[in-house]
PDB file of C-alpha atoms and ligand atoms in Angstrom:
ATOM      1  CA  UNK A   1      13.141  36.042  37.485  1.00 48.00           C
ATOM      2  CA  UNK A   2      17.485  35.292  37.970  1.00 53.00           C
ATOM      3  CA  UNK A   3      19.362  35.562  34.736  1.00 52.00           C
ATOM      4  CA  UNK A   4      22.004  33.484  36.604  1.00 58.00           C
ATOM      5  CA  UNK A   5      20.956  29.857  36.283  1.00 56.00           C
ATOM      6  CA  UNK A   6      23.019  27.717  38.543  1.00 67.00           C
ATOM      7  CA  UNK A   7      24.385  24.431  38.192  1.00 68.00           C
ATOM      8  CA  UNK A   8      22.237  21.732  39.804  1.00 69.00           C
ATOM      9  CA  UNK A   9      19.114  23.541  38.264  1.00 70.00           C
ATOM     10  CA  UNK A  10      21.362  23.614  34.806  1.00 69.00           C
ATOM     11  CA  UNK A  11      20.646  19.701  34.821  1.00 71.00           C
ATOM     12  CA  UNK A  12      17.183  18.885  37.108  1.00 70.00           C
ATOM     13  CA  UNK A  13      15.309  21.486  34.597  1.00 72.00           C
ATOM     14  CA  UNK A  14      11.856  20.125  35.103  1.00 80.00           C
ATOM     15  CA  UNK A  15       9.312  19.548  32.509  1.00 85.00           C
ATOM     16  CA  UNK A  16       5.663  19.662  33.005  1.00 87.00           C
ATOM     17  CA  UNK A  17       3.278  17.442  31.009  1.00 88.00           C
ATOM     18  CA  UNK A  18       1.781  19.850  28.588  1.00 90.00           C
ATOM     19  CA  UNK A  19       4.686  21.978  28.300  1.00 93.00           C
ATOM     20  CA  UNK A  20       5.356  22.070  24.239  1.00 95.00           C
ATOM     21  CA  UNK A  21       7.434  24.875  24.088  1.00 96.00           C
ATOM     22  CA  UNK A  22      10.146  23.034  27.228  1.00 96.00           C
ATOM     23  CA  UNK A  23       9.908  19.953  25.285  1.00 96.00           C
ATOM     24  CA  UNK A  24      11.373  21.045  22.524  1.00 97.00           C
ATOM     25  CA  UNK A  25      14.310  22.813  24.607  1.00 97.00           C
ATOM     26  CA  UNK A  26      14.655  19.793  25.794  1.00 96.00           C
ATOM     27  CA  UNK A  27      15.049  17.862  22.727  1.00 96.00           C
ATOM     28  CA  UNK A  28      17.429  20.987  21.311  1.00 97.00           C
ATOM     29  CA  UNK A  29      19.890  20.552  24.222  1.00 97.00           C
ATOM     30  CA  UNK A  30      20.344  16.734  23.151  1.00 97.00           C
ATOM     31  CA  UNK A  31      19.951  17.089  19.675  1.00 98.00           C
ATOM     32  CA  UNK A  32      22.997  19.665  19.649  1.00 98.00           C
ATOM     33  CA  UNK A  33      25.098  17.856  22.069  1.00 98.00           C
ATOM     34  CA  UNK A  34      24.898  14.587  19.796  1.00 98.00           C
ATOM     35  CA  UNK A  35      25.474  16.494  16.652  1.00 98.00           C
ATOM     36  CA  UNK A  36      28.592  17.883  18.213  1.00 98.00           C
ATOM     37  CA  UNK A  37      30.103  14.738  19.150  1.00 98.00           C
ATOM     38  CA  UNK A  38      29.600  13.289  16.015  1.00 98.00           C
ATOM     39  CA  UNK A  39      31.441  16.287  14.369  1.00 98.00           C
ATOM     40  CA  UNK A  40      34.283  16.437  16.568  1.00 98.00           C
ATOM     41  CA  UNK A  41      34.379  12.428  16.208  1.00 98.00           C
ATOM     42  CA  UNK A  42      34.193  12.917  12.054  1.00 98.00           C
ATOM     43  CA  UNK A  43      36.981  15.467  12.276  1.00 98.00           C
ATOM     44  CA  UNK A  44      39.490  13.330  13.062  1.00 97.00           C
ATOM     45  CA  UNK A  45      38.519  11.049   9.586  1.00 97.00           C
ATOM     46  CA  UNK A  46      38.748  13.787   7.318  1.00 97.00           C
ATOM     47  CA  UNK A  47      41.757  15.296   5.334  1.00 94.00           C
ATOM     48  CA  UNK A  48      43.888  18.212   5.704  1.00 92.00           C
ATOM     49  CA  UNK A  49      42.338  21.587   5.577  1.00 94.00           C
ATOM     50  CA  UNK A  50      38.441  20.081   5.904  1.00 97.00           C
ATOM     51  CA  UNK A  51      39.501  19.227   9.696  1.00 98.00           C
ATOM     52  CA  UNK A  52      39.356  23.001   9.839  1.00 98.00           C
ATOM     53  CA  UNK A  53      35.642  22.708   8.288  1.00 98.00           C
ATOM     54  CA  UNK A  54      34.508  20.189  11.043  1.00 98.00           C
ATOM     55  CA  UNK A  55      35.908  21.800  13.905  1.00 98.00           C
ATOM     56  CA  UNK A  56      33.444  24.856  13.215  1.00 98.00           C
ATOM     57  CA  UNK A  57      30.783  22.510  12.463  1.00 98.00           C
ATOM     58  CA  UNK A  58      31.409  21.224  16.024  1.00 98.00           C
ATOM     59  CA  UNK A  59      31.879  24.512  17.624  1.00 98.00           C
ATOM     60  CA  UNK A  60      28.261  25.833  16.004  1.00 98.00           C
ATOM     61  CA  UNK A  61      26.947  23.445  17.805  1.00 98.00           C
ATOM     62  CA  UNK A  62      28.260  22.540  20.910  1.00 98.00           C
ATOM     63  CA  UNK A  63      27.952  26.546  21.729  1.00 98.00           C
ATOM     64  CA  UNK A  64      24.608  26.044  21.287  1.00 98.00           C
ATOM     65  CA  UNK A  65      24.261  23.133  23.185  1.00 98.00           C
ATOM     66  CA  UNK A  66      25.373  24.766  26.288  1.00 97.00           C
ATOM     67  CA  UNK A  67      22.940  27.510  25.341  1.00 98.00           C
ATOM     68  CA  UNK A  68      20.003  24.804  24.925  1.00 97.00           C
ATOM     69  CA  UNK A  69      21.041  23.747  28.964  1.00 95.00           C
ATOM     70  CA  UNK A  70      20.812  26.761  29.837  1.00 95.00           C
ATOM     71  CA  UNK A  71      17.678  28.175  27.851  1.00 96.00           C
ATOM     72  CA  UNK A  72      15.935  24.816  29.082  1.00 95.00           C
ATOM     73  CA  UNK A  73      16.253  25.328  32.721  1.00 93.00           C
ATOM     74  CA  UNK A  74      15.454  29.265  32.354  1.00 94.00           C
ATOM     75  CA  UNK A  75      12.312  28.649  30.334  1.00 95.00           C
ATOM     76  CA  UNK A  76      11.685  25.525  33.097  1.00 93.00           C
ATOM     77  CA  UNK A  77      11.942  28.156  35.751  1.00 91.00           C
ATOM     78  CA  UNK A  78      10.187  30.970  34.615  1.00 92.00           C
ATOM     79  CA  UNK A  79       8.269  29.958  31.459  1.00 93.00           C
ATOM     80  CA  UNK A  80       9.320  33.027  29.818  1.00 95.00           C
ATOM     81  CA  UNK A  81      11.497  33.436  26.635  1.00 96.00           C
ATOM     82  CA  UNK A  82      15.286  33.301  27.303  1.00 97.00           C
ATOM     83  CA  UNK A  83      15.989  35.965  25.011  1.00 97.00           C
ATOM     84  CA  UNK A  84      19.211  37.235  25.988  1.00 97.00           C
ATOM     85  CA  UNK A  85      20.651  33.809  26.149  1.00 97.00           C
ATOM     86  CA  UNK A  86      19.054  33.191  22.657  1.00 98.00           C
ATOM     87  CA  UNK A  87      21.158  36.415  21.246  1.00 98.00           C
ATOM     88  CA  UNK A  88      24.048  35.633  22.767  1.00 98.00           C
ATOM     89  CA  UNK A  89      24.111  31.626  21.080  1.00 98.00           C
ATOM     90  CA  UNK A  90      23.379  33.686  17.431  1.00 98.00           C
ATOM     91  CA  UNK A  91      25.617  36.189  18.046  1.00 98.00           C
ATOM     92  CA  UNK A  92      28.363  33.711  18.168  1.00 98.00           C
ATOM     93  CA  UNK A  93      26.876  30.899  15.731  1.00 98.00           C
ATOM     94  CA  UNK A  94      26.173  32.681  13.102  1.00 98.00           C
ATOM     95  CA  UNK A  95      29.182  34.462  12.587  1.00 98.00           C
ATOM     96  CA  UNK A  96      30.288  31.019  12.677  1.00 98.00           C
ATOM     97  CA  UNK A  97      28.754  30.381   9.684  1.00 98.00           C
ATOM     98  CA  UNK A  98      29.604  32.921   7.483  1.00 98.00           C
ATOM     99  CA  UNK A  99      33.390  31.391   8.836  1.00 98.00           C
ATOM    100  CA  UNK A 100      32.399  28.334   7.350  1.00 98.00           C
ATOM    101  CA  UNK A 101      31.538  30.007   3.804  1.00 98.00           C
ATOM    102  CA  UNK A 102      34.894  31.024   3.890  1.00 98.00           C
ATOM    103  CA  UNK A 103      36.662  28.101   4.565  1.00 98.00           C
ATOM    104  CA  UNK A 104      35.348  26.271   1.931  1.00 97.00           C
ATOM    105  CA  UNK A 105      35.487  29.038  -0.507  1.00 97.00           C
ATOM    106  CA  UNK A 106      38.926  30.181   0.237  1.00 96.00           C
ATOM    107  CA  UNK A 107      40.912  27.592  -2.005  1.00 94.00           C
ATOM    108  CA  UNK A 108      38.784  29.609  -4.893  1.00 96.00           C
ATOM    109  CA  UNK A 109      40.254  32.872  -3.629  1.00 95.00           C
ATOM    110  CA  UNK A 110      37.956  33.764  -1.137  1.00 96.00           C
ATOM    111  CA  UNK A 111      39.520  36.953   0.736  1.00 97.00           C
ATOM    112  CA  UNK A 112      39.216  38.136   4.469  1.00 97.00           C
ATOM    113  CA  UNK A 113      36.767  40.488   2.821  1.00 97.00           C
ATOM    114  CA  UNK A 114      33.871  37.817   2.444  1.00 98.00           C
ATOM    115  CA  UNK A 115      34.231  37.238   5.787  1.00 98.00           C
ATOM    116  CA  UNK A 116      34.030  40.298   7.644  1.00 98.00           C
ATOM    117  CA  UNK A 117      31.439  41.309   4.951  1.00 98.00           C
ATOM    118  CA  UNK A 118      29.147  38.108   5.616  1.00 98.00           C
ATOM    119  CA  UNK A 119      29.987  38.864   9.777  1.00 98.00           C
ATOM    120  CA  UNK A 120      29.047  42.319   9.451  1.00 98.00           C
ATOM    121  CA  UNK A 121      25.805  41.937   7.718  1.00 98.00           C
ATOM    122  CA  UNK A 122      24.801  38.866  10.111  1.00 98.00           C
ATOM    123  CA  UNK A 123      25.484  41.052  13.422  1.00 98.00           C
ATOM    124  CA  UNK A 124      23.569  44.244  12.222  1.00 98.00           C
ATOM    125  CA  UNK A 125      20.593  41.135  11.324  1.00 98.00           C
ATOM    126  CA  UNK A 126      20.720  39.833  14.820  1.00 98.00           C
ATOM    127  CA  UNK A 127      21.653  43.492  17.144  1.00 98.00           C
ATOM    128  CA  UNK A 128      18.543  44.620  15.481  1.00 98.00           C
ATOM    129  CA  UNK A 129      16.031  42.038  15.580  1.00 98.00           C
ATOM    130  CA  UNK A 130      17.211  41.715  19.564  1.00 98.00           C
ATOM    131  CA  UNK A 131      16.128  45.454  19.611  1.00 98.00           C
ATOM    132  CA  UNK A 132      12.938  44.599  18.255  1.00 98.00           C
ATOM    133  CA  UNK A 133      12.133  42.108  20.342  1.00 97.00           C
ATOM    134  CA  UNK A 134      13.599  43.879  23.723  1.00 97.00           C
ATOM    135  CA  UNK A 135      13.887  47.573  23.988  1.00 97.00           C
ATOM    136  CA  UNK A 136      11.902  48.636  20.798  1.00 97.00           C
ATOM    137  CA  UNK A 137       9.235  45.415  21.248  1.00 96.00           C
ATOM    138  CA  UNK A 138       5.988  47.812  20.156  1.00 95.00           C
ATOM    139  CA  UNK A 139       7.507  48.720  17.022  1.00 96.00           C
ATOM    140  CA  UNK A 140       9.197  44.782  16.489  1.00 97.00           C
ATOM    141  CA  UNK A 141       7.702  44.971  12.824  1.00 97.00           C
ATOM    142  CA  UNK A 142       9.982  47.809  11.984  1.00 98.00           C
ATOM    143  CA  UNK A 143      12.748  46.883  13.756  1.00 98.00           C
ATOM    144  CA  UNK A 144      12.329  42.993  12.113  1.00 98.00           C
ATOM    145  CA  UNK A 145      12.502  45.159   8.066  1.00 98.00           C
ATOM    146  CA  UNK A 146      15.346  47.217   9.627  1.00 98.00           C
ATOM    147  CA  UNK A 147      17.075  43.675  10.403  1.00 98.00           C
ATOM    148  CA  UNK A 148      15.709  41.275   7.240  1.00 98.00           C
ATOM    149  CA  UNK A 149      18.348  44.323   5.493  1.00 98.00           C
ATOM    150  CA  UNK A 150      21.119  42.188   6.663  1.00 98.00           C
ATOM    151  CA  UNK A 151      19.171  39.402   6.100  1.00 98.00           C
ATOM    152  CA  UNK A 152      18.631  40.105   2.651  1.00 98.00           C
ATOM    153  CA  UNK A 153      22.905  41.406   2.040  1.00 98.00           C
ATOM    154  CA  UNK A 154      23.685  37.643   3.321  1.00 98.00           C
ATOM    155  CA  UNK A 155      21.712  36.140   1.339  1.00 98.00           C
ATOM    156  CA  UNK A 156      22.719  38.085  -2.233  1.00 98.00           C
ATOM    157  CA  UNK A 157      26.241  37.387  -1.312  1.00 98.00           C
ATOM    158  CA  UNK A 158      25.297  33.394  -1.494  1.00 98.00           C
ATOM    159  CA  UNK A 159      22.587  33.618  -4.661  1.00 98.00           C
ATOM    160  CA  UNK A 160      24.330  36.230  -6.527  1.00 98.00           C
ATOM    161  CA  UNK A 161      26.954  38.223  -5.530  1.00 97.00           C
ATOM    162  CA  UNK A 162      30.692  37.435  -4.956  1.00 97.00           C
ATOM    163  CA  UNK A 163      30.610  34.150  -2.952  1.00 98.00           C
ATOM    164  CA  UNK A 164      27.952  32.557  -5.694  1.00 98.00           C
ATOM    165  CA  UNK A 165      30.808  33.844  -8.361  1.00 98.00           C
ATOM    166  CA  UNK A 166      34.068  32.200  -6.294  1.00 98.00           C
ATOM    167  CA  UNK A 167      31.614  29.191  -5.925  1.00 98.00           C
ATOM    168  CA  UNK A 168      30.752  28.831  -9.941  1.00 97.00           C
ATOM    169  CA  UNK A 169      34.351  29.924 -11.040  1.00 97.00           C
ATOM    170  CA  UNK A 170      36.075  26.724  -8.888  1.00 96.00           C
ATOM    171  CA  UNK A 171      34.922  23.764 -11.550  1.00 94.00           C
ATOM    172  CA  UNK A 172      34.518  21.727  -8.691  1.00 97.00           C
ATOM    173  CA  UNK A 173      31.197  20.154  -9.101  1.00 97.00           C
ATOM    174  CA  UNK A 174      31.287  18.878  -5.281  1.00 97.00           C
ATOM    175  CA  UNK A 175      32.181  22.139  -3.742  1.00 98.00           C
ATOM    176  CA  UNK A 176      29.269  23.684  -6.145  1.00 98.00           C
ATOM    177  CA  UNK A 177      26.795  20.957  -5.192  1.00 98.00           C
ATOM    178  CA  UNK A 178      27.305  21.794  -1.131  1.00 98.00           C
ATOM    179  CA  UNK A 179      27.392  25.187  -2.009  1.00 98.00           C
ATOM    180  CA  UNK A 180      23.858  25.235  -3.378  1.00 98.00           C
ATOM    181  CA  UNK A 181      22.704  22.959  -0.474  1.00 98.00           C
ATOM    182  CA  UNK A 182      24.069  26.053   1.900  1.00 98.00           C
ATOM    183  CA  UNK A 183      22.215  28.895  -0.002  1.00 98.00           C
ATOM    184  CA  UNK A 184      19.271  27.056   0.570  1.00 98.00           C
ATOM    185  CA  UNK A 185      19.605  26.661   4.372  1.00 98.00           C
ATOM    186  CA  UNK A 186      20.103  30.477   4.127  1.00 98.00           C
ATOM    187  CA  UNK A 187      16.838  30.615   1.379  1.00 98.00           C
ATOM    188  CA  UNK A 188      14.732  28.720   3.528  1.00 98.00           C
ATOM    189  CA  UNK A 189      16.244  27.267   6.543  1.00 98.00           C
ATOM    190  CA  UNK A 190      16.665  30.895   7.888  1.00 98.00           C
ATOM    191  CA  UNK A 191      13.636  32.267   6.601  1.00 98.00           C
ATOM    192  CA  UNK A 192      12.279  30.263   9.712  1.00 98.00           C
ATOM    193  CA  UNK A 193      13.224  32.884  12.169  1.00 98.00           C
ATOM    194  CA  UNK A 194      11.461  35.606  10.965  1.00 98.00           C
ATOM    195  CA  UNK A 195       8.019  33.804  11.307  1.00 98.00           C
ATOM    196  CA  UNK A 196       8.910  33.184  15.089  1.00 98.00           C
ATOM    197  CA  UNK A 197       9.806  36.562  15.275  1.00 98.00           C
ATOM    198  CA  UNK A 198       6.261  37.806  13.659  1.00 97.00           C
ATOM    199  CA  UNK A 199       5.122  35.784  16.484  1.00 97.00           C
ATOM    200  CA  UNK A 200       5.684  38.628  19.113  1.00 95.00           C
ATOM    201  CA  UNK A 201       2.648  39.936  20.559  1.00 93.00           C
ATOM    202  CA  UNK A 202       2.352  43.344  18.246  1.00 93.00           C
ATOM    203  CA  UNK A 203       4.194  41.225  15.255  1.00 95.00           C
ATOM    204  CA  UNK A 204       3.062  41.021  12.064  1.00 95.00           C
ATOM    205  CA  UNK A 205       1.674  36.772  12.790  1.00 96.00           C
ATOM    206  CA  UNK A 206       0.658  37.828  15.984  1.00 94.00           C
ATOM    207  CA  UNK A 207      -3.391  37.061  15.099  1.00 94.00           C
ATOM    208  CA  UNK A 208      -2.437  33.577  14.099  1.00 96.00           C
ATOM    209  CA  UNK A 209       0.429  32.225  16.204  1.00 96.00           C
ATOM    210  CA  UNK A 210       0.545  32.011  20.143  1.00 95.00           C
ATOM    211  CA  UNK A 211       3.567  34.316  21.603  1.00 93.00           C
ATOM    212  CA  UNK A 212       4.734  31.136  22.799  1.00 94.00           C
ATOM    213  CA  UNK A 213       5.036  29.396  19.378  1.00 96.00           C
ATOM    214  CA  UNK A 214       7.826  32.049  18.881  1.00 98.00           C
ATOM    215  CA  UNK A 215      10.173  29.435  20.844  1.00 98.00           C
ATOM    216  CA  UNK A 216       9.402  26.863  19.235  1.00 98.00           C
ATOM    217  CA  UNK A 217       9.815  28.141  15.825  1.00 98.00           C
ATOM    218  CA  UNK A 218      13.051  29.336  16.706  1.00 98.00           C
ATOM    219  CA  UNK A 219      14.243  25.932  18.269  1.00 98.00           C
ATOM    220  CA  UNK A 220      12.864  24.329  15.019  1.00 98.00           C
ATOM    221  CA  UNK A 221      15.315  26.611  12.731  1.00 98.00           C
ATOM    222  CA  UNK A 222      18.233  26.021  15.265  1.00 98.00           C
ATOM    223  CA  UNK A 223      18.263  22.696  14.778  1.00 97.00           C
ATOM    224  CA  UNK A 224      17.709  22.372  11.128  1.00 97.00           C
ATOM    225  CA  UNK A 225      19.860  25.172  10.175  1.00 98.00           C
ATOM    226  CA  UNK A 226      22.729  24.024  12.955  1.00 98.00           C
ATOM    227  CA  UNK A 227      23.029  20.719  12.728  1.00 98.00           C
ATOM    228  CA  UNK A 228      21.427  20.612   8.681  1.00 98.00           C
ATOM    229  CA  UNK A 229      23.933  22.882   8.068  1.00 97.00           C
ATOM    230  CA  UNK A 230      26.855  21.248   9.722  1.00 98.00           C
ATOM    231  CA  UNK A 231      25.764  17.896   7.849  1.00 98.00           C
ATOM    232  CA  UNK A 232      26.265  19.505   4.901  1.00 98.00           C
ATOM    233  CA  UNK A 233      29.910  20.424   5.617  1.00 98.00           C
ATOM    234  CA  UNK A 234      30.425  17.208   6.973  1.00 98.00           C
ATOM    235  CA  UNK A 235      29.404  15.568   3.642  1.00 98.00           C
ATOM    236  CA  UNK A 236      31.950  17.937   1.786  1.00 98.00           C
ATOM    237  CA  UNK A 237      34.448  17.099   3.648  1.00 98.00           C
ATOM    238  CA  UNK A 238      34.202  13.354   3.696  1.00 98.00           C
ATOM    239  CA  UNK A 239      33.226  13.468   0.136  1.00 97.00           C
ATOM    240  CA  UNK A 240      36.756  15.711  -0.733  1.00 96.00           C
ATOM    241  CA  UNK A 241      38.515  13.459   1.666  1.00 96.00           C
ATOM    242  CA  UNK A 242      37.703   9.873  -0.362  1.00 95.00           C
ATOM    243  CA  UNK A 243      38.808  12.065  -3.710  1.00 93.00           C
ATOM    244  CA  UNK A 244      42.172  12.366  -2.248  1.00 89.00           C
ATOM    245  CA  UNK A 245      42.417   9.002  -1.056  1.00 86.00           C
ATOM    246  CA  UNK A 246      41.045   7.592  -4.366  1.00 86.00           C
ATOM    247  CA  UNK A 247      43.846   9.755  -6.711  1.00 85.00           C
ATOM    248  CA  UNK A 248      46.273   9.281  -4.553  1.00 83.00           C
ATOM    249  CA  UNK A 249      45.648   5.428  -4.171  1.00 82.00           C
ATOM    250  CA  UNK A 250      45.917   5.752  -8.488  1.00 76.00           C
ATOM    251  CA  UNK A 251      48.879   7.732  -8.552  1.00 58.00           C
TER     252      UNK A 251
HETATM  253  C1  RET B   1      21.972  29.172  14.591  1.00 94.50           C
HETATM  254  C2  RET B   1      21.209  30.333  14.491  1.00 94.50           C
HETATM  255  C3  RET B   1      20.805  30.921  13.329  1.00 94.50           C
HETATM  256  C4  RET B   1      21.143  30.351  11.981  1.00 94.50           C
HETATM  257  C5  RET B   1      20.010  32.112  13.445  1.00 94.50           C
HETATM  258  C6  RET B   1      19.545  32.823  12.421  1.00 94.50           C
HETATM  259  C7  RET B   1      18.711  33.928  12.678  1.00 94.50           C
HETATM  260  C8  RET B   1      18.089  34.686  11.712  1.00 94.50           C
HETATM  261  C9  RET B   1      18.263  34.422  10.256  1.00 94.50           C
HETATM  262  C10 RET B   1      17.237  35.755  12.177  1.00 94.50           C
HETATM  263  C11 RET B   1      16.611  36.632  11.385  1.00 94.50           C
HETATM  264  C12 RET B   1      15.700  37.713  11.767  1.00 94.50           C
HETATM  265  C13 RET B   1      15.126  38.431  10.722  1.00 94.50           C
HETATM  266  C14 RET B   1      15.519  38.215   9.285  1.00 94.50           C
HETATM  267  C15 RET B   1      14.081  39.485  10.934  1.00 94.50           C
HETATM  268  C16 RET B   1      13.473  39.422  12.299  1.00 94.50           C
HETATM  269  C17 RET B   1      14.494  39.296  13.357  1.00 94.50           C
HETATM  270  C18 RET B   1      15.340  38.025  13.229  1.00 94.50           C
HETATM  271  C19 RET B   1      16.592  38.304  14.046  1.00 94.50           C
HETATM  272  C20 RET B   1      14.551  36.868  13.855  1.00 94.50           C
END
């Protein structure tokens, strides 16, 4: 087993009838790699500021596409779980996305606080479910409470705490709407994870699901909560951008 994948296998990963889980690598590395280009292609069409928005949108993604290529071909080669190439994709995604809360809530006096907050809360989430399912694996359920903590913090931020209060105070009914549409990816769309994670042989699903649905749970989440989530932004931004034109167009 070679963490190092190199390039030729990077792009002839091959896929063996029957192999579920590899499919849907598969469909993840393409899946991010066309979301990307239509976000970096949208960002030029949208105004000001929301260009900011789009870029991230882009940069959640295409990160994670070159994590799909390389997740593919590893789980190709050794039909094992790329874990640490996994971590590594969250670990810079999802801070990612507690950048994009702040983006769009810093007009409405969002401070660098939020952010490193949100950041904060998402690392000690993912360094301690990687524990859990690496060093600590016999005792993943405890290590999966210890990390739903951070889980949880994100989440009250969004539902009730200071973001949800920037977010009702702006009297702008489109930034609200999007808003909302985030806190559920967080409600639900991440709530995904953990049942791949209960997946792990020891975990609390472990009766019911095959270790090797854990993949494919998480690839499902990645690409509703990536690219989902990124849509949403997108429609924010294009929606903010026609406002502009329209007023000033009336002006
Ligand atoms: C793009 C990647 C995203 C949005 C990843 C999100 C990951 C999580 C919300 C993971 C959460 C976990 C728990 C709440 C407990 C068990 C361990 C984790 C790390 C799977």
């Amino acid at each position: 087993m070679n963490a190092l994948v190199n390039f030729e296998s990077l792009f002839l990963a091959q896929l063996q009838s029957g192999d579920y889980v590899g499919f849907t690598f598969f469909i993840g590395s393409m899946a991010m790699l066309a979301a990307t280009v239509f976000f970096f292609v949208q960002m030029t069409r949208v105004n000001g500021k929301w260009k900011d928005s789009m870029l991230v949108s882009g940069l959640i993604t295409g990160i994670a596409a070159v994590h799909y290529f390389y997740m593919r071909s590893f789980w190709a080669e050794n039909q094992v779980s790329p874990t640490e190439f996994r971590y590594i994709d969250w670990i810079l995604t999802v801070p990612l996305m507690c950048v994009e809360f702040y983006l769009i809530l810093k007009a409405f006096g969002a401070k660098h606080a939020l952010l490193w907050r949100m950041i904060f809360w998402s690392l000690f989430m993912l360094v301690t479910g990687y524990l859990g399912e690496t060093v600590f694996r016999e005792a993943s359920p405890l290590w999966g409470a210890i990390s739903t903590i951070g889980y949880a913090a994100i989440f009250y931020d969004v539902w009730f705490g200071p973001a949800k209060k920037l977010a009702s105070n702006s009297n702008d009914p489109t930034l609200q709407k999007a808003f909302k549409s985030l806190g559920w990816f967080i409600l639900v769309g991440w709530a995904i994870y953990p049942i791949g994670y209960m997946a792990i042989p020891g975990g609390l699903l472990s009766g019911m699901l095959s270790p090797e649905s854990m993949d494919i749970i998480y690839n499902i989440g990645d690409a509703v909560n990536k690219i989902g989530f990124g849509l949403v932004i997108y429609s924010l931004a294009a929606s903010k951008t026609a406002q502009t034109s329209a007023s000033a167009a009336g002006a």
